[in-house]
Structures are given as C-alpha cells and as structure tokens.
Coordinates of C-alpha atoms and ligand atoms in Angstrom, one line a residue:
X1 CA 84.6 56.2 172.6
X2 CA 84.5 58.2 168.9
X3 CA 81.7 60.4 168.0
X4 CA 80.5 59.0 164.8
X5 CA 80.4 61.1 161.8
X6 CA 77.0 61.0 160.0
X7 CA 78.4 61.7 156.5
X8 CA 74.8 61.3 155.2
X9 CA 73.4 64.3 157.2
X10 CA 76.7 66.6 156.0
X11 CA 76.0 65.7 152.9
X12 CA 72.5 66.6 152.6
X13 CA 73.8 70.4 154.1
X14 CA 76.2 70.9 150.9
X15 CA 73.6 69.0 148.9
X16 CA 71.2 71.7 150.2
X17 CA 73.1 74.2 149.8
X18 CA 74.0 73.7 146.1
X19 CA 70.1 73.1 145.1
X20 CA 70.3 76.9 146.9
X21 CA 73.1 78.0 144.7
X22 CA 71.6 76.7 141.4
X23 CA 68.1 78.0 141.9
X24 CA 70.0 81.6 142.4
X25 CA 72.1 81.0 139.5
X26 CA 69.3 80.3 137.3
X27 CA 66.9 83.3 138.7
X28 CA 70.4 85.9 137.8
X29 CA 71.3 84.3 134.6
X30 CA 69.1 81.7 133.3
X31 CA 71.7 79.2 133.4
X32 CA 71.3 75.8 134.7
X33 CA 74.5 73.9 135.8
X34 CA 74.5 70.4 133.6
X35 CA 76.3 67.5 134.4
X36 CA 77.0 64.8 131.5
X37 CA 77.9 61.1 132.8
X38 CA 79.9 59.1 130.4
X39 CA 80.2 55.3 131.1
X40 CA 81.5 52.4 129.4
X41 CA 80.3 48.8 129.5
X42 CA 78.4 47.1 132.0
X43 CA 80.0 47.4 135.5
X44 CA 77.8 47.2 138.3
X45 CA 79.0 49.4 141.1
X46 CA 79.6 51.9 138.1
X47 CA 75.8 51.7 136.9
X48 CA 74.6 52.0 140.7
X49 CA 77.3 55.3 141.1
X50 CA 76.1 56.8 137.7
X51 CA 72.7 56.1 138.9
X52 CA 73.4 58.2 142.4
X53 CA 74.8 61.0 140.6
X54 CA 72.5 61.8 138.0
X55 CA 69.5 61.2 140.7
X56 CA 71.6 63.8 142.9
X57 CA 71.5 66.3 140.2
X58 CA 67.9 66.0 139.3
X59 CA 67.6 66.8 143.1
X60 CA 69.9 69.5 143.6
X61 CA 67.8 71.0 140.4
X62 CA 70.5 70.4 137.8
X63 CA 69.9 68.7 134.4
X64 CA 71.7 65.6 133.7
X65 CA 72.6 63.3 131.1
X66 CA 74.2 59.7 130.9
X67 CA 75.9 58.5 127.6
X68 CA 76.4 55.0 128.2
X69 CA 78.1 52.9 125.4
X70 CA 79.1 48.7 125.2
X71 CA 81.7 47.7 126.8
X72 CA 83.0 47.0 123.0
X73 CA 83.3 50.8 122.5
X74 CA 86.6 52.2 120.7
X75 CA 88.5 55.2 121.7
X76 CA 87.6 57.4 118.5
X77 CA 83.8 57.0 119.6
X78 CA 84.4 57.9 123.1
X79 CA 86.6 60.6 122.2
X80 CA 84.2 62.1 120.0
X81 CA 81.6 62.3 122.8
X82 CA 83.7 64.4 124.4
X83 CA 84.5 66.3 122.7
X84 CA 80.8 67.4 121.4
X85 CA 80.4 67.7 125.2
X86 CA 83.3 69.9 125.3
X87 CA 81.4 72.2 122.8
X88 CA 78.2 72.0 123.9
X89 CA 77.0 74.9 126.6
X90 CA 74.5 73.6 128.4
X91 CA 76.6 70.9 129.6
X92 CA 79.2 72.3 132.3
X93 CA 80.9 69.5 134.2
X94 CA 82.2 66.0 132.2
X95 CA 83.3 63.1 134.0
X96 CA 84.2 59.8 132.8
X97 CA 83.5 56.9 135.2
X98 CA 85.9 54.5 136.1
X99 CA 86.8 51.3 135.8
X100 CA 86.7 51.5 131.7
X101 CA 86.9 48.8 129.7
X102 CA 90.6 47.5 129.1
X103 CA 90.8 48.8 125.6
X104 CA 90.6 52.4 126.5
X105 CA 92.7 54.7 127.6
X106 CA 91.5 56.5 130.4
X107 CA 94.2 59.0 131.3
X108 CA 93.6 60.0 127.2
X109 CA 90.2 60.8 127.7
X110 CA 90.1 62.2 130.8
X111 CA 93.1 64.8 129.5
X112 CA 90.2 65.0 126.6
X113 CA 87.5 67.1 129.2
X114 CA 87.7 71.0 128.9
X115 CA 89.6 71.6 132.2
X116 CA 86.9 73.9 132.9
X117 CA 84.5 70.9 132.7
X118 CA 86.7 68.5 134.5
X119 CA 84.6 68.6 138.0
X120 CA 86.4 65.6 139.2
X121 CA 89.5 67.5 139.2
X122 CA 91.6 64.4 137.8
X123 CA 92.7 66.7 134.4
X124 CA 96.5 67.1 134.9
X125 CA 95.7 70.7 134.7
X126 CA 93.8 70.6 137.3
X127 CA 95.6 68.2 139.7
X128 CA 98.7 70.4 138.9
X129 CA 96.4 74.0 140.1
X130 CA 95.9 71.3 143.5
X131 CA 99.2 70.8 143.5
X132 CA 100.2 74.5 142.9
X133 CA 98.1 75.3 145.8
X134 CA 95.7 77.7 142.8
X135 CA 91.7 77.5 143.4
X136 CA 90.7 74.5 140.7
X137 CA 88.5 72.0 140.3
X138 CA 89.5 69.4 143.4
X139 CA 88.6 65.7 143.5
X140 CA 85.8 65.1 145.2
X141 CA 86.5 62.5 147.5
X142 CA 89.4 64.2 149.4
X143 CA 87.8 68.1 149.2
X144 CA 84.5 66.0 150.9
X145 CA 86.7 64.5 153.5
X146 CA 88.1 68.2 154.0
X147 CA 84.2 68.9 155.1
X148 CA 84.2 66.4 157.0
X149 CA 87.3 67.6 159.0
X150 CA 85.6 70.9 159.2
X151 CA 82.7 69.9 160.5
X152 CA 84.9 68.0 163.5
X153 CA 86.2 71.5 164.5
X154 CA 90.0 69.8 165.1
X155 CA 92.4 71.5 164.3
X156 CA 94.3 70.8 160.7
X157 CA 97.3 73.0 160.9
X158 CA 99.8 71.4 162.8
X159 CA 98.5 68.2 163.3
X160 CA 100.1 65.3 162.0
X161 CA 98.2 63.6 159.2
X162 CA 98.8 60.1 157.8
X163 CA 97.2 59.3 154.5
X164 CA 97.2 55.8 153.6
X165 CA 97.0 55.6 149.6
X166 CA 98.9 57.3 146.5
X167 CA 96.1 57.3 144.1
X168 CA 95.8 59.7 142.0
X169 CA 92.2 60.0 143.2
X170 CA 92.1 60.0 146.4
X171 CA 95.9 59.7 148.0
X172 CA 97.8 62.3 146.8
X173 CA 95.2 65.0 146.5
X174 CA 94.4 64.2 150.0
X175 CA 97.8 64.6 150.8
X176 CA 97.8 68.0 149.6
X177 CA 94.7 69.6 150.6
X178 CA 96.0 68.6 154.4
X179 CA 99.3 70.0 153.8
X180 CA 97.6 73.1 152.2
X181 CA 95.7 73.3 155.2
X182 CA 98.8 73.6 157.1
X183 CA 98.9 69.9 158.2
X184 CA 102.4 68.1 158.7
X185 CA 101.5 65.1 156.3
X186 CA 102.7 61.6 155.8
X187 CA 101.9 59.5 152.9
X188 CA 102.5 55.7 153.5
X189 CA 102.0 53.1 150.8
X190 CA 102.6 49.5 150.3
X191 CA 106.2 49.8 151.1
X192 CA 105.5 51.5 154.5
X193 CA 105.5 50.7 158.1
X194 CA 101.8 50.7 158.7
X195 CA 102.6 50.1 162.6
X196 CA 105.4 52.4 162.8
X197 CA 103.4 55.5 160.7
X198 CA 99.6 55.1 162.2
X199 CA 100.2 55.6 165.3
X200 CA 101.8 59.1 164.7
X201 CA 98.4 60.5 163.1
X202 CA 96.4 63.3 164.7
X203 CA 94.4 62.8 161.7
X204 CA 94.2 59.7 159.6
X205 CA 92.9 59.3 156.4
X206 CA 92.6 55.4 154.9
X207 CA 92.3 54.9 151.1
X208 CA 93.4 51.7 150.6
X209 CA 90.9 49.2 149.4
X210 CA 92.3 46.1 152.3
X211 CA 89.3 45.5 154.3
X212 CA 90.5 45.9 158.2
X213 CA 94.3 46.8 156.8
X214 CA 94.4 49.6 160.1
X215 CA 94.6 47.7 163.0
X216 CA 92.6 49.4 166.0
X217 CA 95.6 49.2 168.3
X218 CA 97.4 51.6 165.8
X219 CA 94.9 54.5 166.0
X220 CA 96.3 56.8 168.8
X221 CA 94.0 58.0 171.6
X222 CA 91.9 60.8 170.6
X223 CA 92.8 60.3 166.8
X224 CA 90.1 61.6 164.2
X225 CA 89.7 58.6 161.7
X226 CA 88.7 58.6 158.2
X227 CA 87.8 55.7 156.3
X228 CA 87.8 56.5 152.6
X229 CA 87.5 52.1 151.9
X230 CA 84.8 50.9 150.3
X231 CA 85.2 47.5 150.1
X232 CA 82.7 44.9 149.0
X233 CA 83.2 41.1 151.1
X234 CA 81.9 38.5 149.7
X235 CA 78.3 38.1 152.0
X236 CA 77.5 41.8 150.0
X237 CA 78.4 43.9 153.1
X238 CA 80.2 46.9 152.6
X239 CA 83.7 47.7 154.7
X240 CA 86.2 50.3 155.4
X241 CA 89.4 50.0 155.5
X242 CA 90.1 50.6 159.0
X243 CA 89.0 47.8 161.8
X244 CA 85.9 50.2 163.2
X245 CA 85.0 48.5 166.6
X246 CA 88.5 48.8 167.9
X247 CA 89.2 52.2 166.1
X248 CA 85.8 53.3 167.9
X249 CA 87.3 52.4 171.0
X250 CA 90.7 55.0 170.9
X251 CA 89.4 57.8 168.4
X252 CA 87.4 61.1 169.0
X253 CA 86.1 61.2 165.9
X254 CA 85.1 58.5 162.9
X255 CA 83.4 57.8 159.8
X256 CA 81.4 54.8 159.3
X257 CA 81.4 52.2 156.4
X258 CA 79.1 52.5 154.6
X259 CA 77.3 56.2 156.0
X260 CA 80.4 58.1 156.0
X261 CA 82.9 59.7 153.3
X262 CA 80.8 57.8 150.7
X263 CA 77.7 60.3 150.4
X264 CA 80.0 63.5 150.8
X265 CA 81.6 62.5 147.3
X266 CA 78.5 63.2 145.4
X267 CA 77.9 66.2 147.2
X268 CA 81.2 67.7 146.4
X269 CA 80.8 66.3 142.9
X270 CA 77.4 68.8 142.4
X271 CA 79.4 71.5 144.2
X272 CA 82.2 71.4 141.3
X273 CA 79.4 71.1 138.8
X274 CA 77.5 74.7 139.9
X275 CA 80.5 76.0 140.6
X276 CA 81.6 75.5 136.7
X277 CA 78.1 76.5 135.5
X278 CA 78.8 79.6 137.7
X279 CA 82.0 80.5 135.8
X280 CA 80.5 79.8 132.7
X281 CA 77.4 81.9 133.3
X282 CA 80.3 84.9 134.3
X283 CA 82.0 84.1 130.7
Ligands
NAP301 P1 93.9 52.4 144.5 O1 94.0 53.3 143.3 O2 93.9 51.0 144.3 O3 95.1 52.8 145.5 C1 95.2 52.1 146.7 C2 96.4 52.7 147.4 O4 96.5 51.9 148.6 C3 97.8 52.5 146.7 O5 98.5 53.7 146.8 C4 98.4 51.4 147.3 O6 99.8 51.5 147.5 C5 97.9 51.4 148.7 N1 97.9 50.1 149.3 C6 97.3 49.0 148.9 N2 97.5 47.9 149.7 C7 98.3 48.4 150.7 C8 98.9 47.8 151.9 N3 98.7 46.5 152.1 N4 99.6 48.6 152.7 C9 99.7 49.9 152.4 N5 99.2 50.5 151.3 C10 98.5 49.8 150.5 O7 92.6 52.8 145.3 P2 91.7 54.2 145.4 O8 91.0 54.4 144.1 O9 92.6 55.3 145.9 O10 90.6 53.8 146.4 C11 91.0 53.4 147.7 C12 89.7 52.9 148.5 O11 88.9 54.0 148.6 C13 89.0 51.8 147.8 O12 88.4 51.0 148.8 C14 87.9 52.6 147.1 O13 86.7 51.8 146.8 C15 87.6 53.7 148.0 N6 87.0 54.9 147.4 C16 85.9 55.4 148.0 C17 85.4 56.6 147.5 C18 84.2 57.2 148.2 O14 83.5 57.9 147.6 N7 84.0 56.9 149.5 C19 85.9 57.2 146.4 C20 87.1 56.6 145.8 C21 87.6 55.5 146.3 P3 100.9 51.4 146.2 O15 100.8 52.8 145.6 O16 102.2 51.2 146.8 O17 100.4 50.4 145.3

C-alpha cells in the first residue's frame, strides 16, 4: 500500500520558508517582493485560483495586486497593463491567468512580461533557459512536483520516468526538469501506448486532464505516482487523473486528488516571486 503524499503540509514548509526569506529581504534592503495578478473575464476556477494566490502572498508577507478586466477586454488594454507592470518596481513577478477570453492572444502577452517578471516561467526565454538546463524562472507546477519527489527520497537519476502530457505548462517542463535531474524520461501523448509506456515508470507523472485515464493495473509495483489532474465531474468532486484506489494498491508513494500537487503550485509560485524581488533588490 502507497504512502500518501500530504502536498498540503510540503507546501506550507516552502510557504514558510518564503514568508522567512521575504521578512529577511525586507529587513537587508527594504524591498518587498510584489506579485501583480492579471485576469480576464469571469471564469470561475480562475477567480477561486487568483483568489488563492493573492491570499498566499498576503500570507507569505508579500503585497499583491489583482487587475481584473471584462471578459470584453481588447489586446491594446491588456497589453498596456503590462507593460506599466513591466515598469513599475514594486511589482516583481507578472503572471497572466489562463483560460483568457478567445479574443486574446495569450502566447502575445505572456511574451509581453519582463522575463525577469515572468514567475510562471512560461516566457519562451524562460522555457528556453529550462530547456538549456540555465537557472530561470521554472513553471511552477512541475518545479513543485520536483519537491515533492524530493521529499520521497527516491532516487531521480536513473529511474525511468513517464510523463503523461505535452503541455507547455506542465508536460514538457516536467519532462525536463526529470531528465535534468538525471532521469531516463518518456513523454507519451495522445498518440501513445498508455499500456505499453506506464508500466515502465519508476516514476510517473500524469498531466492529462481524463479523469481515471491511468489504469491501476498499469502502475508497476513500488512506482511513485504523481497526479498533476485536476478534474472537475459533474457532482463538484474533484479527480486526478490516475485511478487512485487501485494505484494505492501497487505504488510506494502517491499524491492525492485534491491534497496533493495542487497546493505545492502556489508555493512554488511565491518562491519565483521572492526570488525575483531578490534579484531585483541585487540590481
Ligand atoms: P493540456 O494543455 O490540455 O494538455 C493535456 C495533455 O494530455 C496533452 O499533451 C494531451 O496530448 C494529453 N492527453 C489528453 N488526452 C490524452 C489521452 N487520452 N491519452 C494520452 N494523452 C492525452 O492540459 P494541462 O494544462 O497540461 O493540464 C493537465 C491536467 O493537469 C489538467 O487536469 C489540469 O487541470 C491539471 N493541472 C493542475 C495543476 C495543479 O496545480 N495541480 C496545474 C496545471 C494543470 P496531445 O498533446 O497529444 O493533445
């Protein structure tokens, strides 16, 4: 039977140990890290995730700022937020949240952040320094689920990892923080064997978005599994990707749905934003 992974309580350690970080920074150089929110429209999970963040910055002792606009807004006026956020000092990490509204272009404005503001490391500069193996930025998700291998103590280099996913977002910068970490990865998408791939994994990472798409019978015995899905069913319960009972059964280690990779995002989102403040304050 898996040990279960209490992603709330390691992300109240890095949460704890960036309200640490920014007290220090502040008492050395007066600076405190800033995090401005954009968001577009009126998506609900986006308002609840805003919502999370900006309460997690108050906390972690950070000031924080939303600039909400209709879901009617043009590119020119979204673009010009950024860039007076781009300008403005006191604010050290930008992030747009997604979904936007279909008349924007998101990959435009997100290439619109300062790279040194980018602290959800999509900016192509940033994704390329990932990619590059150069310290940057990384996106939060996967850099939290690299915390969350740490704190399992197995082994990365040389095990096999499977990553189930190409986003931009998650996938593929999951991809290559395991193979940085010296992990033999495979990246399996729509067009992949599921049941000929899954089974291979020492380590497997889901980011799909199919509720129950990894069958337990797939996970191999003593597998560490993480569930990256987030998936909404209609009765309002939340659900991973992965089928958890039977999962639970073969692996040694796995994160729950909700309770698991979820909270460590956030965490690893403030950790980008004080670590921007901190190269600002060095500027
Ligand atoms: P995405 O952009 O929709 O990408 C999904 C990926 O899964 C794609 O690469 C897609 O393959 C692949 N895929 C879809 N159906 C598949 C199937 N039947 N077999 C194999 N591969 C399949 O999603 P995302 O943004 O990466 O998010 C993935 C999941 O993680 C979602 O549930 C999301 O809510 C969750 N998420 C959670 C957090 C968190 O904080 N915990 C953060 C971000 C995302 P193709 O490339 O071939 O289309």
């Amino acid at each position: 039977m898996a040990r279960v992974i209490d992603g709330k309580v390691l992300a109240s350690g890095v949460r704890a140990e960036v309200k640490a970080g920014a007290v220090a920074l502040r008492a050395a150089s007066g600076v405190i890290p800033g995090l401005a929110v954009v968001r577009v429209g009126e998506d609900p999970a986006s308002k609840i995730y805003v919502g999370g963040k900006r309460k997690a910055a108050a906390e972690a002792g950070f000031n924080a700022w939303e600039h909400h606009f209709p879901a009617t807004a043009n590119q020119a006026e979204v673009l010009d937020r950024i860039t007076q956020l781009n300008a403005a000092p006191e604010v050290h990490g930008i992030l747009v949240q997604l979904p936007l509204p279909p008349q924007l272009d998101g990959d435009a404005l997100i290439r619109a952040v300062r790279p040194e503001k980018d602290v959800d490391g999509f900016h192509p500069l940033n994704a390329g320094n990932l990619l590059l193996g150069r310290p940057t930025a990384r996106a939060c998700t996967p850099a939290g689920v690299m915390v969350v291998l740490e704190h399992t103590g197995v082994k990365v280099a040389g095990a096999h990892a499977v990553v189930v996913g190409r986003s931009n977002i998650v996938g593929k910068p999951m991809a290559l923080m395991l193979l940085h970490a010296d992990a033999t990865v495979t990246v399996c998408h729509r067009k992949s064997d599921l049941a000929a791939e899954i089974p291979r994994a020492d380590i497997l990472v889901a980011a799909v978005g199919v509720p129950g798409l990894v069958k337990g019978e797939w996970i191999k015995p003593g597998a560490v599994v993480i569930d990256v899905g987030m998936n909404r069913l209609p009765d309002g319960t939340l659900r991973g990707d992965v089928e958890y009972e039977a999962a639970a059964q073969r692996a040694s280690w796995i994160t729950p749905v909700p309770g698991g990779v979820g909270p460590m995002t956030i965490a690893l989102l403030l950790r980008n934003t004080l670590d921007a403040a901190r190269r600002a304050a060095r500027a």
